[in-house]
CSV table of C-alpha atoms and ligand atoms in Angstrom, one decimal:
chain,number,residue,atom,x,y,z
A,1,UNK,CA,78.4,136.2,165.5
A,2,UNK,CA,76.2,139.1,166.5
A,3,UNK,CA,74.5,139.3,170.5
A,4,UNK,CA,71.3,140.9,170.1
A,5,UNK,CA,70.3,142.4,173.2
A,6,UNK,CA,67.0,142.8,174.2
A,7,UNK,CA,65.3,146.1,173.8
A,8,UNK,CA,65.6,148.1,177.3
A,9,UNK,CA,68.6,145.5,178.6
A,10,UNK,CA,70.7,147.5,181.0
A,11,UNK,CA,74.3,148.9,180.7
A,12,UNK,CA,75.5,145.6,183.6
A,13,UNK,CA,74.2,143.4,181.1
A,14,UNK,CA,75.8,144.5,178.1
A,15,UNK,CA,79.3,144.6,180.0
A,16,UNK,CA,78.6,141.2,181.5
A,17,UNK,CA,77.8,139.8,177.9
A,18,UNK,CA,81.2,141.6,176.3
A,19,UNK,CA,83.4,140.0,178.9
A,20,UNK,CA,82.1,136.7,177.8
A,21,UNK,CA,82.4,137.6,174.5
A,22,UNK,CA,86.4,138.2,175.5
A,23,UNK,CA,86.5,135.7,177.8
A,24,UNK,CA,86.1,132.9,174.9
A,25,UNK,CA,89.3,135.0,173.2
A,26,UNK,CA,86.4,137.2,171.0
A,27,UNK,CA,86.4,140.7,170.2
A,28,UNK,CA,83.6,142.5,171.6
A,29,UNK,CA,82.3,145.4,169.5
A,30,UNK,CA,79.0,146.8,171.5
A,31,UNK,CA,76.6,149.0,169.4
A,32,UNK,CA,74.5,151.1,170.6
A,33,UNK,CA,71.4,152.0,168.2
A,34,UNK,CA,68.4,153.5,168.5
A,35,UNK,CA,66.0,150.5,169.7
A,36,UNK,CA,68.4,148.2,171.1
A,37,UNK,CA,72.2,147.6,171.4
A,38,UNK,CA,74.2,144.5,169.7
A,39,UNK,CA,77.3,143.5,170.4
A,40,UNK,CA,79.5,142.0,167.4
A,41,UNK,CA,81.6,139.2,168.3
A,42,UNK,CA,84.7,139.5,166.3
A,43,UNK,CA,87.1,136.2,165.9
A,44,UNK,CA,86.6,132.3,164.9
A,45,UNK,CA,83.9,131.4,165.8
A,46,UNK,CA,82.4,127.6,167.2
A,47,UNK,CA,79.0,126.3,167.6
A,48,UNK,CA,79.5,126.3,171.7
A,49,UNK,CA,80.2,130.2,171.8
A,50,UNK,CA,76.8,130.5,170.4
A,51,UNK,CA,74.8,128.8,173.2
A,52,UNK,CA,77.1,129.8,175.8
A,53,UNK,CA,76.2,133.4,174.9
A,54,UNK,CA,72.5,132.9,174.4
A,55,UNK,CA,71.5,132.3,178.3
A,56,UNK,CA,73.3,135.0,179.4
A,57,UNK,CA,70.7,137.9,181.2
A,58,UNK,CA,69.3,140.4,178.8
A,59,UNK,CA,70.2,138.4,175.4
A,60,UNK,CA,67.3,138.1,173.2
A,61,UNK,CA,69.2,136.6,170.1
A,62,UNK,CA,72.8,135.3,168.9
A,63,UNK,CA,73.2,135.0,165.5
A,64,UNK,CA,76.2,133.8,162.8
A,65,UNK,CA,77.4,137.3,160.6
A,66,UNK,CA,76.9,135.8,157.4
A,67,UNK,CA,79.0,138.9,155.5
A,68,UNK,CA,82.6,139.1,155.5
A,69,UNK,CA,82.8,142.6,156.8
A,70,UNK,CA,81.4,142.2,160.7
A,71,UNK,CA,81.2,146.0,161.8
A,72,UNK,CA,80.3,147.3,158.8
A,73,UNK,CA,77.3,145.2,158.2
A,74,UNK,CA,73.9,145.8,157.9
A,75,UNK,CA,73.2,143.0,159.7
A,76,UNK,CA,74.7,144.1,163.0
A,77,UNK,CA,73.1,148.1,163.0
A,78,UNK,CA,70.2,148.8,161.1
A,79,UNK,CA,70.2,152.1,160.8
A,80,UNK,CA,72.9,154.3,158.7
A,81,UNK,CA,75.7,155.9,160.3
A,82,UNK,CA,75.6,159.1,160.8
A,83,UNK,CA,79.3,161.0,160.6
A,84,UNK,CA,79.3,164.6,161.8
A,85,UNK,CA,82.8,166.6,161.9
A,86,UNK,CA,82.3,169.7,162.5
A,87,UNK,CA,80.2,171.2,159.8
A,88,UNK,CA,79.8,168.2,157.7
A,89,UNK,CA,77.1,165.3,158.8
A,90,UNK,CA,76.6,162.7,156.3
A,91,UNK,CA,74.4,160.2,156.4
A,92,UNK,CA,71.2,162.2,157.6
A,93,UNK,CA,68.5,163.6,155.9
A,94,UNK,CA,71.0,166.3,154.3
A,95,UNK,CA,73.3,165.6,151.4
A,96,UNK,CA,76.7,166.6,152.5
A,97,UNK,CA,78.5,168.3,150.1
A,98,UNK,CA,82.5,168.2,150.3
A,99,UNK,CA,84.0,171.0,147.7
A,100,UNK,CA,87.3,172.7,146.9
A,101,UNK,CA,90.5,172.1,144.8
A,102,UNK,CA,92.4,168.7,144.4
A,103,UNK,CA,95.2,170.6,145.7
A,104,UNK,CA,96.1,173.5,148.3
A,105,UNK,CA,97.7,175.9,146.1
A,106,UNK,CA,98.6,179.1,147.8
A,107,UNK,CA,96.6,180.7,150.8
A,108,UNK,CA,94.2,182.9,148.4
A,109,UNK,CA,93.4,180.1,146.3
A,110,UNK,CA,92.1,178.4,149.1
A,111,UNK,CA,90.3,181.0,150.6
A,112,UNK,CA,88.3,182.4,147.9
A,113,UNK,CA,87.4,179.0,147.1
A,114,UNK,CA,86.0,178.3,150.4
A,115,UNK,CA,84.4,181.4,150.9
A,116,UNK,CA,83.0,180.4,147.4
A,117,UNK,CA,81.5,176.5,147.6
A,118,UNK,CA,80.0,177.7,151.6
A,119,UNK,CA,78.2,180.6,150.0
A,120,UNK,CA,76.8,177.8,146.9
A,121,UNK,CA,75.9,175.5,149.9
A,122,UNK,CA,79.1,173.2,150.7
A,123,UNK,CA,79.0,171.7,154.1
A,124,UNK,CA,83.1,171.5,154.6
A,125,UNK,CA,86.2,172.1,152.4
A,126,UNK,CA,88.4,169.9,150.7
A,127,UNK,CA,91.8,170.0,149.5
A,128,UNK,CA,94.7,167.8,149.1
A,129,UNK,CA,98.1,169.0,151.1
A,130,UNK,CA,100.0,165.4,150.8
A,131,UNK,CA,99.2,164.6,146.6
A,132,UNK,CA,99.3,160.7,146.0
A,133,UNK,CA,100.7,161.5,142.2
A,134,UNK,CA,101.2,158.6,139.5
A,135,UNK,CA,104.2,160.2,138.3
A,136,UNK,CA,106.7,161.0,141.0
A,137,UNK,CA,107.6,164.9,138.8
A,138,UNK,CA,104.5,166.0,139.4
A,139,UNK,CA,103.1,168.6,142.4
A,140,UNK,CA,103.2,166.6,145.7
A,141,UNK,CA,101.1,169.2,147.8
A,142,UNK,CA,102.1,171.7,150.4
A,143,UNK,CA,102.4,168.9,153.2
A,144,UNK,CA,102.6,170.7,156.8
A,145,UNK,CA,102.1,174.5,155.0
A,146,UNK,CA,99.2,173.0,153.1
A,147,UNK,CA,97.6,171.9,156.2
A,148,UNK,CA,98.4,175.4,157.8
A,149,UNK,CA,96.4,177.2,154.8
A,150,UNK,CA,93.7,174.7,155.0
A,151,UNK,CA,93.1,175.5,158.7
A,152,UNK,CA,93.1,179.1,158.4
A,153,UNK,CA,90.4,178.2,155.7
A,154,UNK,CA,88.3,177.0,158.3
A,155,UNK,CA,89.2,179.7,160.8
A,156,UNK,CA,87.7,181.7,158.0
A,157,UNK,CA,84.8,180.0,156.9
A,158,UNK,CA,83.8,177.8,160.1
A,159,UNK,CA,83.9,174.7,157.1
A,160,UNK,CA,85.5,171.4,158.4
A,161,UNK,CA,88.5,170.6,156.8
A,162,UNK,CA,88.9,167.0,154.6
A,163,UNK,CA,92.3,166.3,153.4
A,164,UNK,CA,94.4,163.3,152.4
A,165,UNK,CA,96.8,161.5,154.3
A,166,UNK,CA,99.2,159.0,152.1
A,167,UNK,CA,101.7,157.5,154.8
A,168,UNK,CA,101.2,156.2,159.0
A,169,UNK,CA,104.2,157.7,160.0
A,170,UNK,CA,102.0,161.2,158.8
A,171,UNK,CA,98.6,160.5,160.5
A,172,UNK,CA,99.0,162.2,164.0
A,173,UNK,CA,100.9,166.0,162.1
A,174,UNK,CA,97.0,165.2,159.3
A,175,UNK,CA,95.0,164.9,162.2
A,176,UNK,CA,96.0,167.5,164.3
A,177,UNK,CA,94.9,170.3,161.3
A,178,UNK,CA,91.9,167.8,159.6
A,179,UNK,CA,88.3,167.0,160.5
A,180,UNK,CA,88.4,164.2,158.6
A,181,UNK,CA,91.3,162.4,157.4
A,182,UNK,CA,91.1,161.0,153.6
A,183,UNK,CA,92.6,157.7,152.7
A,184,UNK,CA,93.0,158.2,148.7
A,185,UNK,CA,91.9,155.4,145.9
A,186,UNK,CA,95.5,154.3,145.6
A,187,UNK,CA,95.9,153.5,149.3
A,188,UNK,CA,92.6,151.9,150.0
A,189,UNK,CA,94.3,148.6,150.8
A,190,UNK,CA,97.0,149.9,152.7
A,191,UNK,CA,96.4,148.3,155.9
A,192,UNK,CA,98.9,149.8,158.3
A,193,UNK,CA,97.4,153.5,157.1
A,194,UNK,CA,94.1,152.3,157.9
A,195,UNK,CA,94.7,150.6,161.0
A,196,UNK,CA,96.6,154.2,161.6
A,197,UNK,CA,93.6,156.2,161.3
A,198,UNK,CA,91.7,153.9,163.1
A,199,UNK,CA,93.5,155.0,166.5
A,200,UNK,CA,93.5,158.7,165.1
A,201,UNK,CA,90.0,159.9,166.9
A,202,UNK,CA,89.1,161.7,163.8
A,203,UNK,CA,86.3,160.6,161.0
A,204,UNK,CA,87.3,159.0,157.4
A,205,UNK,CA,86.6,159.3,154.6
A,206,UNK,CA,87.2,156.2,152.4
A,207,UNK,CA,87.5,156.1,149.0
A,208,UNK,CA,87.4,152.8,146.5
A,209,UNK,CA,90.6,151.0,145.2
A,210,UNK,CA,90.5,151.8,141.1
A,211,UNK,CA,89.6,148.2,140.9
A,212,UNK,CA,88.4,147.5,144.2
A,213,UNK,CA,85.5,145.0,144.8
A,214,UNK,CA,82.9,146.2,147.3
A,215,UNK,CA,84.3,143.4,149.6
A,216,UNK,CA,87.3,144.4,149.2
A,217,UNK,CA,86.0,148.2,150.1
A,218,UNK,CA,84.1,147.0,153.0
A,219,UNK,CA,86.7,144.9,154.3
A,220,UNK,CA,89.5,148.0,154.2
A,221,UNK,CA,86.4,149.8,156.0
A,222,UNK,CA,86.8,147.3,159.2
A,223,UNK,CA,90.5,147.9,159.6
A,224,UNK,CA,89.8,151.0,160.6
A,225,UNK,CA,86.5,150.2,162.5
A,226,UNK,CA,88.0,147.4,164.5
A,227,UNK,CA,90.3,149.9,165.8
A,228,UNK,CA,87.4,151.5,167.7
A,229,UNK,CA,86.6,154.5,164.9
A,230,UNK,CA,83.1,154.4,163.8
A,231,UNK,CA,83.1,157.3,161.4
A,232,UNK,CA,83.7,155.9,158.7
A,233,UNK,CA,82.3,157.2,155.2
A,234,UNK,CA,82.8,155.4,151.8
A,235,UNK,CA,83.6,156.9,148.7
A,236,UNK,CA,82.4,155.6,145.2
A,237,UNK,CA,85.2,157.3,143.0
A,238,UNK,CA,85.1,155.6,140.2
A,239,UNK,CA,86.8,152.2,138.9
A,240,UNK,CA,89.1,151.1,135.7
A,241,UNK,CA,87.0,149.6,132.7
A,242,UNK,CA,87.9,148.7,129.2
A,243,UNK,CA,86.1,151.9,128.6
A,244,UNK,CA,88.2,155.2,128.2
A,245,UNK,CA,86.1,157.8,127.3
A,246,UNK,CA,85.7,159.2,131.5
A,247,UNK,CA,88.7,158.6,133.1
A,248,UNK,CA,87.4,156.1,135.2
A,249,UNK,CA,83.7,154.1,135.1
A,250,UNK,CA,81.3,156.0,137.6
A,251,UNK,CA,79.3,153.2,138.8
A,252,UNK,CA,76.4,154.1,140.7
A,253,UNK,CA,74.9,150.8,141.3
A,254,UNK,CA,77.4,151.2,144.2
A,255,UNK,CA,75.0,153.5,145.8
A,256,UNK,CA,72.3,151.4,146.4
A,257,UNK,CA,74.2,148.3,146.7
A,258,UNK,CA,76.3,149.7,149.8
A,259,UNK,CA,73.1,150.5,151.4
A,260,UNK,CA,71.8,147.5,151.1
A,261,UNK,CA,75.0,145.7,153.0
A,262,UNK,CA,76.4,148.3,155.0
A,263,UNK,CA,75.3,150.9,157.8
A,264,UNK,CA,77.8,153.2,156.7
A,265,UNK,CA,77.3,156.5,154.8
A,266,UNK,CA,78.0,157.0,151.2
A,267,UNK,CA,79.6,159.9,149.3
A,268,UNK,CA,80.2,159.9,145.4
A,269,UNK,CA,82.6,161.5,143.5
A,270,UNK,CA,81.8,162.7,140.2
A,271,UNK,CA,85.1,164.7,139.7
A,272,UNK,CA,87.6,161.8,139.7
A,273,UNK,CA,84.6,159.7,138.1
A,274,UNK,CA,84.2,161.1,134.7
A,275,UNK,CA,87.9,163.2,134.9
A,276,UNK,CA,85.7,165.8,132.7
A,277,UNK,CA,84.1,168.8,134.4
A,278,UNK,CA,81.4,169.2,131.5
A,279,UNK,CA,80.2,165.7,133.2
A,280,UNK,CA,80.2,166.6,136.7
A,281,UNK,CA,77.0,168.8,137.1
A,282,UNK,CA,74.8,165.3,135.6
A,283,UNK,CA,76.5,162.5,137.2
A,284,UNK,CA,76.4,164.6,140.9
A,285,UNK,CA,72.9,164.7,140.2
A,286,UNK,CA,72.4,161.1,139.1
A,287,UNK,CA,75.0,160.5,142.8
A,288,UNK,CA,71.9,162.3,144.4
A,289,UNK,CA,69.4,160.5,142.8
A,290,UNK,CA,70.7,157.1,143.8
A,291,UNK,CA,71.2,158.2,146.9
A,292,UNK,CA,74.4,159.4,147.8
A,293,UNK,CA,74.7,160.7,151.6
A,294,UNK,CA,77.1,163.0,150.2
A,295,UNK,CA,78.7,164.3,147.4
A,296,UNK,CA,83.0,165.3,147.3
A,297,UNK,CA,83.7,167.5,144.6
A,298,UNK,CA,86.7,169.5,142.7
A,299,UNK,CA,86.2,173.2,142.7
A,300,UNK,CA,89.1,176.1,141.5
A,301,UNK,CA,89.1,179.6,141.2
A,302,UNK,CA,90.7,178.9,137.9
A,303,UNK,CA,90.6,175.4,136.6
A,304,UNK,CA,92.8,176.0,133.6
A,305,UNK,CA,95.8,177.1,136.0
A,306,UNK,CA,95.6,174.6,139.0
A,307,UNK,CA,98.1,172.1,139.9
A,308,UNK,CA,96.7,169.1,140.2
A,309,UNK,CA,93.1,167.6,137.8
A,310,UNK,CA,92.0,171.3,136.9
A,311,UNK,CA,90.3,169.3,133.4
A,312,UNK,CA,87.8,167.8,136.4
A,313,UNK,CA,87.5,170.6,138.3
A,314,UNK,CA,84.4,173.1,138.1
A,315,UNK,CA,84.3,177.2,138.4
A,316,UNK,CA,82.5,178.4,141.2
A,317,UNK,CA,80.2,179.6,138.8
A,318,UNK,CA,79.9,175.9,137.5
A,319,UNK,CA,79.7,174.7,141.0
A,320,UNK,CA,76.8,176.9,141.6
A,321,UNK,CA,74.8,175.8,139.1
A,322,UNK,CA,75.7,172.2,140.0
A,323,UNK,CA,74.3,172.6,143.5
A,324,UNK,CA,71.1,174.4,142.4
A,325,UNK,CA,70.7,171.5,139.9
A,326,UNK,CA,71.5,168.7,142.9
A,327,UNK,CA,69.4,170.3,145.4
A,328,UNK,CA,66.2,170.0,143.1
A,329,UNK,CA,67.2,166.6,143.0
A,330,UNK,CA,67.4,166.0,146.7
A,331,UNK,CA,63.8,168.6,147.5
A,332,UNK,CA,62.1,165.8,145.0
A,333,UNK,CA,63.2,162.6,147.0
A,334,UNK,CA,62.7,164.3,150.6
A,335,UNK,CA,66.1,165.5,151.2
A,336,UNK,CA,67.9,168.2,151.8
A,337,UNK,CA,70.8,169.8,150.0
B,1,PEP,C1,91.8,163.3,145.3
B,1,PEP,O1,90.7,163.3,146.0
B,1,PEP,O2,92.3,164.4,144.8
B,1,PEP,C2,92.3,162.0,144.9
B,1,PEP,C3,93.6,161.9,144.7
B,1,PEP,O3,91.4,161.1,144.8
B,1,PEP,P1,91.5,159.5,144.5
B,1,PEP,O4,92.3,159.0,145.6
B,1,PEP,O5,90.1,159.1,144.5
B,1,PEP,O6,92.2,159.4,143.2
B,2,MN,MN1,92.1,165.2,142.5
């Protein structure tokens, strides 16, 4: 059940209303927002907690979560989530715009392409130092020296660093270098990881199970909420279809949908969408259009040579154009790219 406070109830009453919330063996999960605070009561819940909670000082409403995800709900915080780390903020009026190779490569690889996507407008740097690969023979990342290279990109270009992290036991060496720690389509149900990066103090960045339902999504999205980390960003990356003409189905009903049940910013990604970099520059401006709180997308010096999805991956000259193309996008619904 949700406790809606009422508007200008003071911090005593809050604390007094989350130890009852405990004391009836409840998680308390106090939300501050703009107008007033809520506090999410997490566990099974019984018609007696409810009116037990409602005479409490400074309560103006309790109320049954009718979603399955409780944190992540639109019915517990009205407005979005805003996630800032470092130089990236999503979930504002700005589109944030994650961009850089699947892969960390080699130091200049890295740098020139940061030096790149900032100058085009990018708002942090991604790149993959632990690879999640289907087949086990091919590139696996850099690991720890990939996370070196990606840090000295930052030192660089001042862009905050997003990078996957595949295993717990890795979490604490990932967040140490990262500003925000990825948890990769293939892992998206992994609970332990998420429950990991819950407790890590730095922002995720979510992205959707292949053939993941948006319950499914949002409920991955709580494990790592209900460990006390509300940065949390989703990422629409595509899903498996009959169809087999993109790699995977960009759906970007998702978009909308998402904002209509959860509080929680959403990024798209057009790369591992389509799997075609000749559909990139359209489908991140459709992302836009439907509006996407960010955009993540793959960006080489050389996509013919990279390691890892260089058939997805745009030129910085591509990239360019892609962001001039997004940014008209965004000027024409009142954003800003
Ligand atoms: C990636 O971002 O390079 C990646 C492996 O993405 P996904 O987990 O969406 O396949
Ligand atoms: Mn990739």
């Amino acid at each position: 059940m949700i406790v809606v406070m009422k508007q200008g109830a003071s911090e005593e009453e809050v604390r007094h209303v989350s130890r009852r919330v405990e004391s009836l063996g409840l998680k308390a999960h106090v939300i501050v927002g703009t107008e007033r605070t809520v506090i999410a009561a997490i566990g099974e819940k019984r018609e007696t907690d409810k009116e037990a909670m409602e005479n409490c000082p400074g309560v103006s409403e309790v109320m049954p979560i009718l979603a399955p995800f409780k944190v992540a709900s639109r019915e517990v915080k009205d407005e979005t989530t805003v996630v800032t780390a470092g130089s990236l903020s999503v979930g504002g009026r700005r589109v944030g715009v994650i961009a850089g190779p699947c892969s960390v490569e080699n130091e200049e690889q890295l740098v020139s392409t940061a030096k790149a996507v900032k100058a085009a407008g990018a708002t942090a740097l991604r790149g993959g130092a632990f690879k999640p690969r289907t087949s086990p023979y091919s590139f696996q990342g850099l690991k720890e020296e990939g996370l070196k290279i990606l840090s000295t990109a930052r030192e660089e270009t001042g862009l905050a660093i997003v990078t996957e992290v595949v295993a717990p036991d890795d979490v604490s060496l990932v967040a140490r270098y990262a500003d925000v720690l990825q948890i990769g389509a293939r892992n998206m149900q992994n609970y332990r990881l998420l429950e990991a990066v819950g407790g890590c103090g730095r922002a995720v960045l979510l992205k959707r199970g292949p053939s993941a339902t948006m319950d499914e999504l949002l409920l991955a999205a709580e494990y790592i909420l209900n460990e006390g980390n509300p940065n949390v960003m989703l990422c629409e990356r595509g899903i498996r279809t009959f169809e087999s003409h993109t790699r995977f189905t960009l759906p970007l009903a998702s978009v909308a949908y998402l904002h209509a049940k959860t509080h929680l910013p959403v990024v798209v990604d057009p790369s591992h969408g389509t799997g075609h970099s000749y559909l990139v520059p359209q489908m991140a401006c459709a992302s836009v259009a439907a509006g996407a709180d960010g955009l993540i997308i793959e960006v080489h010096p050389n996509p013919e040579e990279a390691l890892s999805d260089g058939y997805q991956s745009l030129s910085f000259t591509q990239f360019e154009e892609t962001i001039q193309l997004c940014r008209k996008v965004a000027v024409a619904l009142d954003r800003e790219l």
